[in-house]
Short mmCIF file of C-alpha atoms in Angstrom, two decimals:
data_model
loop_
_atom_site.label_atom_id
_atom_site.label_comp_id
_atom_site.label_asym_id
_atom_site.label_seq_id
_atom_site.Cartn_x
_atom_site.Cartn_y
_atom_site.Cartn_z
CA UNK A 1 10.83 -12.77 -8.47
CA UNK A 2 14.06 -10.87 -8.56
CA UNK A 3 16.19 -10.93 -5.53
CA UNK A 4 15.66 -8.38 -2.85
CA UNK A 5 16.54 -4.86 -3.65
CA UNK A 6 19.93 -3.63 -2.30
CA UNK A 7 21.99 -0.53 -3.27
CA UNK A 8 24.97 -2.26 -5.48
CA UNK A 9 21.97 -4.35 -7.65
CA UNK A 10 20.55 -0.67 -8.09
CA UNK A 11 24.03 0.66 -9.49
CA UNK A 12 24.29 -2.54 -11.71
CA UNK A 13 21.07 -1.88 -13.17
CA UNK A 14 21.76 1.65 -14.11
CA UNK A 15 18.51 2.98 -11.36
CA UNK A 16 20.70 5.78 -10.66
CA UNK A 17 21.64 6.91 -14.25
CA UNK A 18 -13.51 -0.37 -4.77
CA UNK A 19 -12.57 -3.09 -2.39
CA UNK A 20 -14.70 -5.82 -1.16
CA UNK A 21 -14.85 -8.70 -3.35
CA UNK A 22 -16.08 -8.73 -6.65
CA UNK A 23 -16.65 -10.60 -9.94
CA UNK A 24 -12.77 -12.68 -9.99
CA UNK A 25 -11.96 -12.24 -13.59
CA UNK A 26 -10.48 -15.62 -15.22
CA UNK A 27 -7.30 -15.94 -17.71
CA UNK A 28 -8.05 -17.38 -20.88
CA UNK A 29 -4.78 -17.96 -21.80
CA UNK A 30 -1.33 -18.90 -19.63
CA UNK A 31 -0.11 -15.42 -17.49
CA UNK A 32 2.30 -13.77 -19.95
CA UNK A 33 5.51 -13.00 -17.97
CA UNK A 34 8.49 -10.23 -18.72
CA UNK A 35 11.69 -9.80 -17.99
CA UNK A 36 11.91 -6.57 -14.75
CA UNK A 37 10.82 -3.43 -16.50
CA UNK A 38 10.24 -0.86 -13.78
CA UNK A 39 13.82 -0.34 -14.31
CA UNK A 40 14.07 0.28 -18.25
CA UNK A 41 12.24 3.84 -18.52
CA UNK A 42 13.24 7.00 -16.95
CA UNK A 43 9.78 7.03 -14.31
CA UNK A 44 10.76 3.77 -13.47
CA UNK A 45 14.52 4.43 -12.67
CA UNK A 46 13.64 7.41 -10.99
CA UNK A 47 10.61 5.69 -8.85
CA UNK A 48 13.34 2.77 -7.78
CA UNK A 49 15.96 5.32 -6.55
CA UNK A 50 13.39 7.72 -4.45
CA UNK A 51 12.41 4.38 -2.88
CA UNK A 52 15.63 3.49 -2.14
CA UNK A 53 16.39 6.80 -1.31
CA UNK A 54 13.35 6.22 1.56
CA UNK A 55 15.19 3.10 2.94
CA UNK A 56 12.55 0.58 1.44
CA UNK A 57 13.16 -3.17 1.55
CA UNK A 58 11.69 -4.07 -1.45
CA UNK A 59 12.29 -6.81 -4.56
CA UNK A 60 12.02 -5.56 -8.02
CA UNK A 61 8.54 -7.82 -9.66
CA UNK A 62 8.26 -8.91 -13.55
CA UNK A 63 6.24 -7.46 -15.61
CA UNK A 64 2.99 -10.02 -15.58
CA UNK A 65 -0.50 -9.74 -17.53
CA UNK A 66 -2.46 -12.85 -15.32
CA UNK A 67 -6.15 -12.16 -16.87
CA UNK A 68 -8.17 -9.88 -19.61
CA UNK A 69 -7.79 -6.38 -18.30
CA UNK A 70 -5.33 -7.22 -15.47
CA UNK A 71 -1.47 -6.80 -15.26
CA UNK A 72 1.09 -6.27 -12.54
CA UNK A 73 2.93 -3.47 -14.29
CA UNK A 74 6.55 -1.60 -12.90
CA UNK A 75 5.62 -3.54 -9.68
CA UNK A 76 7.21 -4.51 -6.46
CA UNK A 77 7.04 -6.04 -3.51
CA UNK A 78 7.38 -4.42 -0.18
CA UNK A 79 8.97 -6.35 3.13
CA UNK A 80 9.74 -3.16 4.94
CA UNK A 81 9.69 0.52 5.05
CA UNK A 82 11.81 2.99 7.05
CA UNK A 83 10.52 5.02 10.10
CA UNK A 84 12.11 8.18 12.03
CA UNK A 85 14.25 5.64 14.32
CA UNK A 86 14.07 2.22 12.53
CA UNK A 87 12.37 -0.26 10.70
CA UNK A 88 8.81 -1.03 10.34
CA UNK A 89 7.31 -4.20 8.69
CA UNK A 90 4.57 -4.86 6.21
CA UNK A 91 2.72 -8.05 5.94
CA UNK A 92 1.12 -9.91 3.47
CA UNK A 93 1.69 -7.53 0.38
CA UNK A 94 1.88 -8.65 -2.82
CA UNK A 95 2.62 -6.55 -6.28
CA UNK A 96 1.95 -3.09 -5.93
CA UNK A 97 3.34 -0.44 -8.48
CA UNK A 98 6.38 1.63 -7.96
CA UNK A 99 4.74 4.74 -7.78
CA UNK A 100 1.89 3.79 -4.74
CA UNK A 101 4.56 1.88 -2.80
CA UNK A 102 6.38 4.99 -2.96
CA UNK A 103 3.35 7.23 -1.58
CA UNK A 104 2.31 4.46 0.52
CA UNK A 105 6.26 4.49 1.99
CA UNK A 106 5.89 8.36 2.93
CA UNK A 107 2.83 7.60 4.72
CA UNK A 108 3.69 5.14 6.96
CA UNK A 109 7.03 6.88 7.82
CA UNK A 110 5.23 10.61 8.26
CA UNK A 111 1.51 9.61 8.90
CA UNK A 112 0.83 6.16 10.82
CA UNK A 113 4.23 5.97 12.76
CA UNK A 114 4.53 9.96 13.64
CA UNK A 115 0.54 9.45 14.69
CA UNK A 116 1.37 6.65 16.82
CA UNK A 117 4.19 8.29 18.46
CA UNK A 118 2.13 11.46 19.28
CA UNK A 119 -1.40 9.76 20.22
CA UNK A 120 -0.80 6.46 21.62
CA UNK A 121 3.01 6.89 23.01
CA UNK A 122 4.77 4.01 21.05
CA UNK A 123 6.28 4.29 17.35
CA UNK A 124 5.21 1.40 15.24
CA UNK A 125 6.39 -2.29 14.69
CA UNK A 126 4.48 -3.30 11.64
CA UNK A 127 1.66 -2.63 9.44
CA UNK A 128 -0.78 -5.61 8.30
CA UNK A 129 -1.78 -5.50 4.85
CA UNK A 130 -4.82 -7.57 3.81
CA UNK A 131 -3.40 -7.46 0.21
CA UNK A 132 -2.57 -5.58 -2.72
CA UNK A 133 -2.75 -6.79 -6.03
CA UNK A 134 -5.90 -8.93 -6.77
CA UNK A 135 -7.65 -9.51 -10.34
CA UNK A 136 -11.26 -8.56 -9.64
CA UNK A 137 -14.05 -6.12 -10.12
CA UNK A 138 -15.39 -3.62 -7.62
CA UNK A 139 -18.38 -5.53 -5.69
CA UNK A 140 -21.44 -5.31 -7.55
CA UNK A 141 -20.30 -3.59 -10.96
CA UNK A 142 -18.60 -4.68 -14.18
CA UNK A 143 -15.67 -1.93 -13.39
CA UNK A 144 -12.25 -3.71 -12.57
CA UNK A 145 -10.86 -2.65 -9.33
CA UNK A 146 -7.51 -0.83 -9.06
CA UNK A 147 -6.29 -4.12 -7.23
CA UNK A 148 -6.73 -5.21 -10.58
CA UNK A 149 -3.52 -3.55 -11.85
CA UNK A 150 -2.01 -3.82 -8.46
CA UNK A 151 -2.49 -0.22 -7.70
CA UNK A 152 -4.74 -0.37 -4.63
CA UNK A 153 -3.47 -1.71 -1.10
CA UNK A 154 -5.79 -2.40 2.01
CA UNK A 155 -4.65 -2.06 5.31
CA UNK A 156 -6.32 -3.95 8.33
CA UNK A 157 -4.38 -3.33 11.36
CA UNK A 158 -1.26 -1.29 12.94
CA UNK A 159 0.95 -3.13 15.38
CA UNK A 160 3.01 -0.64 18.11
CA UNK A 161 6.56 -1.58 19.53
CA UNK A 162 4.64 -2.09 23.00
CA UNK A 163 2.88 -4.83 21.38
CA UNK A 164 -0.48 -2.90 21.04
CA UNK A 165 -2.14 -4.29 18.11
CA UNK A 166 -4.70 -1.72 16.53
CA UNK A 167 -7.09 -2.91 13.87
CA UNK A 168 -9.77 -1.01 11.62
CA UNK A 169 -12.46 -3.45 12.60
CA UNK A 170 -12.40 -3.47 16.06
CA UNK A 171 -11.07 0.19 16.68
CA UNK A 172 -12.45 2.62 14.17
CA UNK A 173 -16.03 2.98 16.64
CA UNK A 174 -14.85 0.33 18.99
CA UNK A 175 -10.93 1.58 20.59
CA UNK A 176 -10.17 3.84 23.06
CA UNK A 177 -10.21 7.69 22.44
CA UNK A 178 -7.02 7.74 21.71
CA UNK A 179 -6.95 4.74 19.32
CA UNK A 180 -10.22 6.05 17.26
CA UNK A 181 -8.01 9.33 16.83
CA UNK A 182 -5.35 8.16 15.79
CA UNK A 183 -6.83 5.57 13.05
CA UNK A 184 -8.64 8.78 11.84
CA UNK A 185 -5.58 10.55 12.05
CA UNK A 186 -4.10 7.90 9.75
CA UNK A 187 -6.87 8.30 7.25
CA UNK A 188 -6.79 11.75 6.67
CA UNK A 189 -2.90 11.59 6.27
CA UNK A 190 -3.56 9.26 3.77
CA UNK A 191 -5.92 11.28 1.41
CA UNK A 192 -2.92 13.85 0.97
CA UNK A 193 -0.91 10.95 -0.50
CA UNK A 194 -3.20 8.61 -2.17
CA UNK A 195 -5.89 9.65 -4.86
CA UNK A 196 -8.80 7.22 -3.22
CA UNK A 197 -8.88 6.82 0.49
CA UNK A 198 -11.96 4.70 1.40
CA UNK A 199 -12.82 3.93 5.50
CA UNK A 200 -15.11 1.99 7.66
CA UNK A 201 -17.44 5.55 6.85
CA UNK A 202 -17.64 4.81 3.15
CA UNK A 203 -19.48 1.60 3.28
CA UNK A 204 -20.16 -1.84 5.61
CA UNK A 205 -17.75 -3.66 2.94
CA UNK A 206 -14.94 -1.06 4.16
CA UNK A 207 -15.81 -2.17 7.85
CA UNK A 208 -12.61 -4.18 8.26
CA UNK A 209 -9.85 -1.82 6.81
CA UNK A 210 -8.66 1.43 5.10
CA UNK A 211 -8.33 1.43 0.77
CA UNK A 212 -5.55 3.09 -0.56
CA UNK A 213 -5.15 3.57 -4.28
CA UNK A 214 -3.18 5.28 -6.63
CA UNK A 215 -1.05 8.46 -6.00
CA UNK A 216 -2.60 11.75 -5.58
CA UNK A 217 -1.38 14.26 -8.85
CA UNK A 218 -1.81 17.46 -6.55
CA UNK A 219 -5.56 17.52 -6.88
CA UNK A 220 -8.50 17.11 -4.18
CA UNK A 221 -8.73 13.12 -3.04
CA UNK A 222 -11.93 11.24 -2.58
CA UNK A 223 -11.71 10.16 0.86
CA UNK A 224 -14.41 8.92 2.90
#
């Protein structure tokens, strides 16, 4: 893993020049391991700086290929991401590609911490991941799922500065007013960022969290 992100290690590098488990797929051969290439292509350079640009903590990941048909690919790894008045922390991420920990970034800054500010009077502390990258297919299909190339993360549970802690499972039908609204609130800000947005309301194995994946190109989500 390469060392945690700062601005100078930027400069050095020339930067500024379906969900529930499935079918784990096995590697037949050793994980083949690269040197750090989200920083050798133009995208990549340009990904790193806009999220440094957004105050990200972040480390840069290699380039890794662990199974048949899955790959961590221009990842990294996320410890914290900036809000309107400080910091807020993400937990238990792994790899997660440049581009969706970019869009994933912008929507905890402008969706989940504006939305708790506004609906439940307290910006937040932390978000709880219940992981990103993981080499398996979508439940009950031969399809790999986008945590297969580490381009999906899941999100179980918001925790406020007052030391509210909000999660999917218990609040989506189960929280206060306020709480319901502003997990919905969270969702809906999250299909104008992410191309795939799935919620408790999708299926029972979406009870427990809310499925972001990939990066919306400008075109009309699927968010349920």
């Amino acid at each position: 893993m390469a060392a945690p992100r700062t601005i100078s290690v930027l400069l050095a590098v020339g930067l500024l020049a379906g969900c529930a488990d499935g079918g784990v797929r096995q590697a037949d051969t050793p994980p083949r391991t690269t040197s750090v290439p989200v920083a050798e292509t133009p995208e990549g350079r340009q990904c790193l700086v806009g999220l440094t640009g957004a105050n990200a903590r972040f480390s840069m990941l290699p380039d890794r290929y662990p199974a048949p048909g899955c790959s961590n690919v221009n990842t990294v790894q996320i410890s914290s991401l900036a809000s309107d008045s400080g910091t807020v922390m993400v937990g238990n991420i792994g790899a997660l590609t440049c581009s969706v920990s970019t869009a994933f970034a912008g929507w905890v800054r402008f969706g989940a911490d504006r939305a708790a500010r506004e609906l439940l009077g307290s910006p937040l502390r932390s978000v709880e991941t219940m992981g990103s990258y993981n080499c398996r297919n979508v439940a009950g299909t031969s399809r790999l799922s986008a945590h297969g190339t580490a381009a999906a993360v899941d999100i179980g549970a918001f925790v406020l500065q007052d030391g509210r802690r909000i999660t999917v499972l218990a609040g989506w039908n189960g929280g206060s007013p306020a709480e319901q609204e502003f997990l919905r609130t969270v969702q809906r800000s999250a299909c104008r960022r992410f191309s795939t947005v799935l919620s408790p309301e999708y299926n029972a194995a979406h009870r427990d969290h809310l499925h972001l994946e990939g990066v919306s190109g400008g075109g009309r989500a699927f968010c349920r």
